[in-house]
Amino acid sequence: MKIELDLTRRGDAASPAPRSLAGLSLPALKAEMEALGLEPKKAGMRAKQLRRWMHHFGVQEFDGMTDVAKDLRAELGEKFILTRPEIADHQVSRDGTQKWLARFGPGIEGESVYIPDVGKAGALCVSSQVGCTLNCTFCHTGTQKLVRNLTAQEIVSQVLIARDALDGWPSDEEDRRLTNIVFMGMGEPLYNLDNVAEAIDTISDGDGIAIGRRRINVSTAGVAPKIVELGERTNAMLAISLHATNDDLRNEIVPINRKYNLKELFEAIRAYPGLGNSRRVTFEYVMLKGVNDSLAEARDLVRLLRGVPAKINLIPFNPWPGSPYECSDWDTIEEFAEVLNQAGYASPIRTPRGRDILAACGQLRSESVKKSAAEKRREALEAAAE
Ligand code: SAH
């Protein structure tokens, strides 16, 4: 059977479906305005107005933009929309944790998790990729192959979705529930640094979403050559998924260690710009029964961190379907923490949140899979034939 592509359909190359502007960075908005034919200066001004309406007031209709000329509003309304990605699923845990599954495109889904009482008032854990390339043995996301990097806009849209649900708008209202952002969702942020940096510019913009850079924490499994660049480009706070204190074990459970070992990793960490008592690196350490939880390892951890302004987060292992580990016993975790306490690290145990909805650290995973070019072509043809 021969299938003809109908190029007049809405959403194809001949007449593209309206795209959303919500979540775009200021430079990207300016480029869109220039593409409409506005002079660079005018385009810059319009971009700033749009940024404020979308990211400070959260409007989702051009009609609300009272300082934009009516005919331009009408033109914008024809070409663009202001909506967020579709929410494919939303769950609320017994403990108040919330999880959203956003559909960024057909078959491209990623999770974000809101955790109350973390940071100043509450933190949103955002994804930077759908799937992951790293294969850490204790992590559920690691069992999902990389589908693709998220764009800066898609990363920011996770924050818009959460603010819609939690706080409403405008951004500077008091008593915000969403005050902190952690890049600890699906994916390795430093393998998508351009988009992560652009997203952080937008999230921290004082005339927009206005979550300060010191309240944004980026976690890496240890992409050493990108760590200093992260600091220079974003000024965000750094978190390191450490999980082991020697190369042998770390090679096994965090395989990226075979590429960048502990020595190289710590050289990069020590060079992170602006470190000091008020700007500490967070070290995450998942507690795996009989694997990395001995008191000798607690003492090794203290030695390893000597001279680095650090906070430690012991994460009780969160199980997921088919996971090959158990969480350390509570007594073991407390004894391990006590060694760290004695060395001057305060309250290092992270309470597991949202386990009942698989929203806790390392439990995120979506059903999205990367499609081959042939599969994509077939689907496009089938959709066109419908
Ligand atoms: N790839 C980045 C961002 C993900 S952060 C990174 O590795 O830092 C997610 C955090 O949850 C990481 O510290 C990760 O090691 C931790 N984690 C993964 N699986 C876990 C599990 N099953 N239980 C507890 N923590 C886990």
Coordinates of C-alpha atoms and ligand atoms in Angstrom, one line a residue:
M1 CA 0.0 0.0 0.0
K2 CA 1.3 3.4 -0.9
I3 CA 0.8 6.1 1.7
E4 CA 0.7 9.8 0.5
L5 CA 1.9 12.4 3.0
D6 CA -0.7 15.1 3.3
L7 CA 1.3 18.3 3.7
T8 CA -1.7 20.5 4.4
R9 CA -2.3 18.9 7.8
R10 CA -1.8 21.1 10.9
G11 CA 1.5 20.4 12.5
D12 CA 3.6 19.4 9.5
A13 CA 6.5 21.3 7.8
A14 CA 4.2 23.3 5.5
S15 CA 2.2 24.9 8.4
P16 CA 3.8 24.1 11.7
A17 CA 1.6 23.7 14.8
P18 CA 1.9 26.8 17.1
R19 CA 4.8 26.3 19.5
S20 CA 4.8 27.4 23.1
L21 CA 7.0 30.3 24.1
A22 CA 6.6 29.4 27.8
G23 CA 10.0 28.5 29.4
L24 CA 12.1 30.0 26.6
S25 CA 15.2 32.0 27.7
L26 CA 15.4 35.7 27.0
P27 CA 17.8 35.3 24.1
A28 CA 15.6 32.6 22.6
L29 CA 12.5 34.9 22.9
K30 CA 14.4 37.7 21.3
A31 CA 15.3 35.4 18.4
E32 CA 11.7 34.5 18.0
M33 CA 10.7 38.2 17.9
E34 CA 13.4 38.9 15.3
A35 CA 12.1 36.1 13.2
L36 CA 8.7 37.9 13.2
G37 CA 10.5 40.8 11.5
L38 CA 11.0 43.1 14.5
E39 CA 14.2 45.2 14.7
P40 CA 16.7 43.9 17.2
K41 CA 16.1 46.6 19.7
K42 CA 12.3 46.2 19.5
A43 CA 12.7 42.5 19.6
G44 CA 14.7 42.7 22.8
M45 CA 12.1 44.9 24.4
R46 CA 9.2 42.6 23.4
A47 CA 11.2 39.6 24.7
K48 CA 11.5 41.3 28.1
Q49 CA 7.8 42.0 28.2
L50 CA 7.0 38.4 27.3
R51 CA 9.4 37.1 29.8
R52 CA 7.8 39.1 32.6
W53 CA 4.2 38.0 31.6
M54 CA 5.1 34.4 31.2
H55 CA 7.6 33.8 34.0
H56 CA 6.7 36.4 36.6
F57 CA 2.9 36.4 36.2
G58 CA 2.6 33.0 34.7
V59 CA 0.0 34.1 32.1
Q60 CA -1.1 31.5 29.5
E61 CA -2.9 33.8 27.2
F62 CA -1.6 36.7 25.1
D63 CA -4.8 38.7 25.9
G64 CA -3.5 39.2 29.4
M65 CA -0.4 41.1 28.2
T66 CA -1.8 44.6 28.5
D67 CA 1.4 46.5 27.5
V68 CA 1.8 44.7 24.2
A69 CA 0.1 46.3 21.3
K70 CA -3.2 44.6 20.3
D71 CA -2.2 43.8 16.7
L72 CA 1.1 42.2 17.9
R73 CA -0.8 40.2 20.5
A74 CA -3.1 38.9 17.8
E75 CA -0.1 38.0 15.6
L76 CA 1.6 36.3 18.5
G77 CA -1.6 34.4 19.2
E78 CA -1.7 33.0 15.7
K79 CA 1.9 31.9 15.7
F80 CA 2.5 30.8 19.3
I81 CA 0.9 29.4 22.4
L82 CA 1.9 29.8 26.1
T83 CA 1.0 26.4 27.5
R84 CA 3.2 23.9 29.3
P85 CA 3.8 20.3 28.2
E86 CA 0.9 18.0 28.8
I87 CA 0.9 16.3 32.2
A88 CA 0.7 12.6 31.4
D89 CA 0.5 11.7 35.1
H90 CA 0.4 13.4 38.5
Q91 CA 0.7 11.6 41.9
V92 CA 0.7 12.8 45.4
S93 CA 2.5 10.8 48.2
R94 CA 1.2 10.3 51.7
D95 CA 4.0 12.5 52.9
G96 CA 3.1 15.4 50.6
T97 CA 5.7 14.7 47.9
Q98 CA 4.3 15.2 44.4
K99 CA 5.4 13.8 41.1
W100 CA 4.6 14.9 37.6
L101 CA 5.2 13.0 34.4
A102 CA 5.5 15.6 31.6
R103 CA 5.0 14.7 28.0
F104 CA 7.6 16.7 26.0
G105 CA 6.7 15.1 22.7
P106 CA 5.3 11.9 21.5
G107 CA 6.9 9.1 23.5
I108 CA 9.2 11.6 25.3
E109 CA 8.3 11.7 28.9
G110 CA 10.2 12.8 32.0
E111 CA 9.5 13.1 35.7
S112 CA 9.8 16.0 38.2
V113 CA 9.3 15.7 42.0
Y114 CA 8.3 18.3 44.5
I115 CA 9.6 17.7 48.0
P116 CA 8.1 19.9 50.8
D117 CA 10.3 21.1 53.7
V118 CA 13.5 20.8 51.8
G119 CA 15.6 23.9 51.3
K120 CA 13.9 27.2 52.4
A121 CA 10.4 25.8 52.0
G122 CA 10.3 23.1 49.3
A123 CA 12.4 21.9 46.4
L124 CA 11.6 20.7 42.9
C125 CA 13.7 18.0 41.6
V126 CA 14.0 18.4 37.8
S127 CA 15.1 16.1 35.0
S128 CA 17.7 17.1 32.5
Q129 CA 17.5 14.1 30.2
V130 CA 14.9 11.4 29.4
G131 CA 16.7 8.3 30.4
C132 CA 20.4 8.2 31.3
T133 CA 23.7 6.9 29.9
L134 CA 25.5 6.3 33.2
N135 CA 24.2 2.8 34.4
C136 CA 24.8 3.4 38.1
T137 CA 23.9 -0.1 39.5
F138 CA 21.6 1.1 42.3
C139 CA 19.7 3.7 40.2
H140 CA 16.3 3.0 38.5
T141 CA 16.8 5.7 35.9
G142 CA 20.1 3.9 35.0
T143 CA 18.0 1.0 33.6
Q144 CA 16.4 3.3 31.1
K145 CA 18.5 4.0 28.0
L146 CA 19.0 7.7 27.1
V147 CA 16.1 8.8 24.9
R148 CA 17.4 12.4 24.5
N149 CA 18.6 15.5 26.2
L150 CA 15.9 17.9 27.4
T151 CA 16.0 21.4 25.9
A152 CA 16.4 24.4 28.2
Q153 CA 12.7 25.2 27.6
E154 CA 11.6 21.7 28.6
I155 CA 13.7 21.9 31.8
V156 CA 12.1 25.3 32.7
S157 CA 8.7 24.0 31.8
Q158 CA 8.9 21.5 34.7
V159 CA 9.3 24.5 37.1
L160 CA 6.3 26.3 35.4
I161 CA 4.2 23.1 35.9
A162 CA 5.1 22.9 39.6
R163 CA 4.5 26.6 40.2
D164 CA 1.1 26.4 38.5
A165 CA 0.1 23.6 40.9
L166 CA 1.8 24.8 44.1
D167 CA 2.0 28.5 44.3
G168 CA 0.1 30.2 41.5
W169 CA 1.6 33.5 40.3
P170 CA 3.2 36.1 40.4
S171 CA 6.7 34.8 41.3
D172 CA 7.4 37.2 44.1
E173 CA 4.4 36.4 46.3
E174 CA 5.3 35.7 49.8
D175 CA 5.0 32.2 51.4
R176 CA 6.2 30.4 48.2
R177 CA 6.2 26.7 48.6
L178 CA 8.7 26.2 45.8
T179 CA 11.9 27.9 46.8
N180 CA 14.7 25.6 45.6
I181 CA 15.6 23.6 42.5
V182 CA 17.7 20.5 42.5
F183 CA 18.9 18.9 39.2
M184 CA 18.6 15.5 40.7
G185 CA 15.9 14.0 38.5
M186 CA 16.5 11.8 35.5
G187 CA 19.7 12.2 33.6
E188 CA 23.2 13.6 34.0
P189 CA 23.1 17.4 33.9
L190 CA 26.7 17.8 33.0
Y191 CA 26.1 15.8 29.8
N192 CA 23.6 18.4 28.9
L193 CA 25.4 21.5 30.2
D194 CA 24.5 24.0 27.5
N195 CA 20.8 23.4 28.1
V196 CA 21.1 23.2 31.9
A197 CA 23.0 26.5 32.0
E198 CA 20.4 28.2 29.8
A199 CA 17.6 26.8 32.0
I200 CA 19.3 28.1 35.1
D201 CA 19.6 31.6 33.6
T202 CA 15.8 31.6 33.1
I203 CA 14.9 30.0 36.4
S204 CA 17.1 32.5 38.3
D205 CA 16.1 35.6 36.4
G206 CA 14.9 38.1 39.0
D207 CA 12.3 39.5 36.5
G208 CA 10.9 36.0 35.9
I209 CA 10.8 32.9 38.0
A210 CA 13.3 34.4 40.4
I211 CA 14.7 31.4 42.2
G212 CA 18.2 32.6 43.1
R213 CA 21.3 30.7 41.9
R214 CA 22.3 29.8 45.4
R215 CA 19.0 28.0 45.7
I216 CA 19.8 25.9 42.7
N217 CA 21.8 22.7 43.2
V218 CA 23.2 20.7 40.3
S219 CA 24.1 17.1 41.0
T220 CA 26.6 15.1 39.0
A221 CA 27.8 11.5 39.1
G222 CA 31.3 12.9 38.4
V223 CA 31.8 14.4 34.9
A224 CA 35.1 15.9 36.2
P225 CA 36.0 18.0 33.1
K226 CA 32.7 19.8 33.2
I227 CA 32.6 20.7 36.9
V228 CA 34.5 24.0 36.9
E229 CA 32.7 25.0 33.7
L230 CA 29.4 24.4 35.5
G231 CA 30.4 26.8 38.3
E232 CA 31.7 29.4 35.9
R233 CA 28.6 29.4 33.7
T234 CA 25.9 29.0 36.3
N235 CA 27.1 30.0 39.7
A236 CA 24.9 27.2 41.0
M237 CA 25.6 25.0 44.0
L238 CA 27.4 21.8 43.4
A239 CA 26.4 18.3 44.5
I240 CA 28.4 15.1 43.9
S241 CA 27.0 11.6 43.9
L242 CA 29.9 10.0 45.6
H243 CA 28.6 6.7 47.0
A244 CA 32.0 5.1 47.5
T245 CA 35.3 6.1 49.0
N246 CA 37.7 4.0 46.9
D247 CA 38.1 3.5 43.1
D248 CA 37.5 -0.2 43.1
L249 CA 34.0 0.0 44.6
R250 CA 33.2 3.2 42.8
N251 CA 34.2 1.7 39.4
E252 CA 31.6 -1.0 40.1
I253 CA 28.6 1.0 41.3
V254 CA 29.2 4.4 39.6
P255 CA 30.8 3.2 36.4
I256 CA 31.7 6.8 35.2
N257 CA 34.4 6.5 37.8
R258 CA 36.4 4.3 35.3
K259 CA 36.6 7.4 33.1
Y260 CA 37.2 10.0 35.8
N261 CA 38.6 8.5 39.0
L262 CA 38.4 9.9 42.5
K263 CA 41.7 11.8 42.2
E264 CA 40.5 13.5 39.1
L265 CA 37.1 14.1 40.5
F266 CA 38.4 15.7 43.7
E267 CA 40.8 17.9 41.7
A268 CA 37.8 19.3 39.8
I269 CA 35.7 19.7 43.0
R270 CA 38.5 21.6 44.8
A271 CA 38.7 24.0 41.8
Y272 CA 34.9 24.7 41.9
P273 CA 34.6 28.5 41.9
G274 CA 33.6 30.3 45.1
L275 CA 33.7 27.4 47.6
G276 CA 33.7 28.4 51.2
N277 CA 31.8 27.9 54.5
S278 CA 28.7 29.5 53.1
R279 CA 29.0 27.7 49.7
R280 CA 29.6 24.0 50.4
V281 CA 29.6 21.1 48.1
T282 CA 26.9 18.5 48.9
F283 CA 28.1 14.9 48.8
E284 CA 25.4 12.3 48.3
Y285 CA 26.1 8.8 49.6
V286 CA 23.5 6.1 49.1
M287 CA 23.5 3.5 52.0
L288 CA 23.7 0.0 50.5
K289 CA 23.6 -2.8 52.9
G290 CA 27.0 -4.6 53.1
V291 CA 28.3 -2.7 50.1
N292 CA 29.5 0.7 51.2
D293 CA 28.2 1.1 54.8
S294 CA 31.1 0.0 57.1
L295 CA 32.4 2.3 59.8
A296 CA 35.9 2.1 58.1
E297 CA 34.2 3.6 55.0
A298 CA 32.7 6.4 57.1
R299 CA 36.2 7.3 58.4
D300 CA 37.5 7.1 54.8
L301 CA 34.8 9.5 53.8
V302 CA 35.9 12.0 56.4
R303 CA 39.5 11.7 55.2
L304 CA 38.5 12.1 51.6
L305 CA 36.6 15.3 52.2
R306 CA 39.3 16.9 54.3
G307 CA 39.8 20.5 53.1
V308 CA 36.7 20.6 51.0
P309 CA 33.9 22.8 52.3
A310 CA 31.3 20.0 52.4
K311 CA 27.9 18.9 53.5
I312 CA 27.0 15.2 53.5
N313 CA 23.7 13.6 52.6
L314 CA 23.4 10.0 53.5
I315 CA 20.6 8.6 51.4
P316 CA 18.9 5.5 52.6
F317 CA 18.7 3.3 49.5
N318 CA 15.3 3.4 47.8
P319 CA 14.3 0.1 46.3
W320 CA 12.7 -0.2 42.9
P321 CA 11.3 -3.2 41.1
G322 CA 14.1 -5.6 40.5
S323 CA 16.8 -3.6 42.3
P324 CA 19.8 -5.7 43.3
Y325 CA 20.5 -4.0 46.7
E326 CA 19.0 -3.6 50.1
C327 CA 19.0 -0.5 52.2
S328 CA 21.5 -0.5 55.1
D329 CA 19.9 -1.2 58.6
W330 CA 18.8 1.9 60.4
D331 CA 21.3 1.3 63.2
T332 CA 24.1 1.0 60.7
I333 CA 23.1 4.3 59.1
E334 CA 23.0 6.0 62.4
E335 CA 26.4 4.7 63.4
F336 CA 27.8 5.8 60.1
A337 CA 26.2 9.2 60.6
E338 CA 27.7 9.4 64.1
V339 CA 31.2 9.1 62.7
L340 CA 30.4 12.0 60.3
N341 CA 28.8 14.0 63.2
Q342 CA 31.9 13.6 65.3
A343 CA 33.9 15.0 62.4
G344 CA 31.7 18.1 62.4
Y345 CA 29.1 17.3 59.7
A346 CA 25.6 18.1 61.1
S347 CA 22.5 16.0 60.5
P348 CA 23.6 14.0 57.4
I349 CA 20.7 11.5 57.0
R350 CA 18.2 12.4 54.3
T351 CA 14.7 11.2 55.1
P352 CA 13.3 9.2 52.2
R353 CA 10.4 11.0 50.6
G354 CA 7.7 9.9 48.2
R355 CA 8.7 6.2 48.2
D356 CA 5.1 5.1 47.9
I357 CA 4.8 6.8 44.5
L358 CA 8.3 5.8 43.3
A359 CA 9.3 9.5 43.6
A360 CA 12.3 9.1 45.9
C361 CA 16.0 9.5 44.9
G362 CA 16.9 7.1 42.1
Q363 CA 13.4 5.7 41.6
L364 CA 12.5 7.8 38.6
R365 CA 12.0 6.1 35.3
S366 CA 9.6 6.6 32.4
E367 CA 8.4 4.2 29.7
S368 CA 10.0 6.3 27.0
V369 CA 12.4 4.5 24.7
K370 CA 14.6 5.9 21.9
K371 CA 13.1 5.1 18.5
S372 CA 15.2 4.2 15.5
A373 CA 15.0 6.4 12.4
A374 CA 13.0 3.7 10.6
E375 CA 10.5 3.5 13.5
K376 CA 10.0 7.3 13.5
R377 CA 9.5 7.3 9.8
R378 CA 6.9 4.5 10.0
E379 CA 5.0 6.3 12.7
A380 CA 5.0 9.6 10.8
L381 CA 3.6 7.8 7.8
E382 CA 1.0 6.1 9.9
A383 CA 0.0 9.3 11.6
A384 CA -0.3 11.0 8.2
A385 CA -2.5 8.2 6.9
E386 CA -5.0 8.4 9.8
Ligands
SAH1 N1 23.1 11.9 37.4 C1 23.2 12.9 38.4 C2 21.8 13.5 38.8 C3 20.9 12.4 39.4 S1 20.8 12.8 41.1 C4 23.8 12.3 39.6 O1 24.1 11.1 39.6 O2 24.2 13.1 40.5 C5 20.0 11.4 41.8 C6 20.6 11.1 43.1 O3 19.9 9.9 43.6 C7 22.0 10.7 42.9 O4 22.8 11.1 44.0 C8 21.9 9.2 42.8 O5 23.1 8.6 43.1 C9 20.9 8.9 43.9 N2 20.2 7.6 43.8 C10 20.1 6.9 42.6 N3 19.4 5.8 42.9 C11 19.1 5.7 44.2 C12 18.4 4.8 45.0 N4 17.9 3.7 44.5 N5 18.3 5.2 46.3 C13 18.8 6.3 46.8 N6 19.4 7.2 46.0 C14 19.6 6.9 44.8

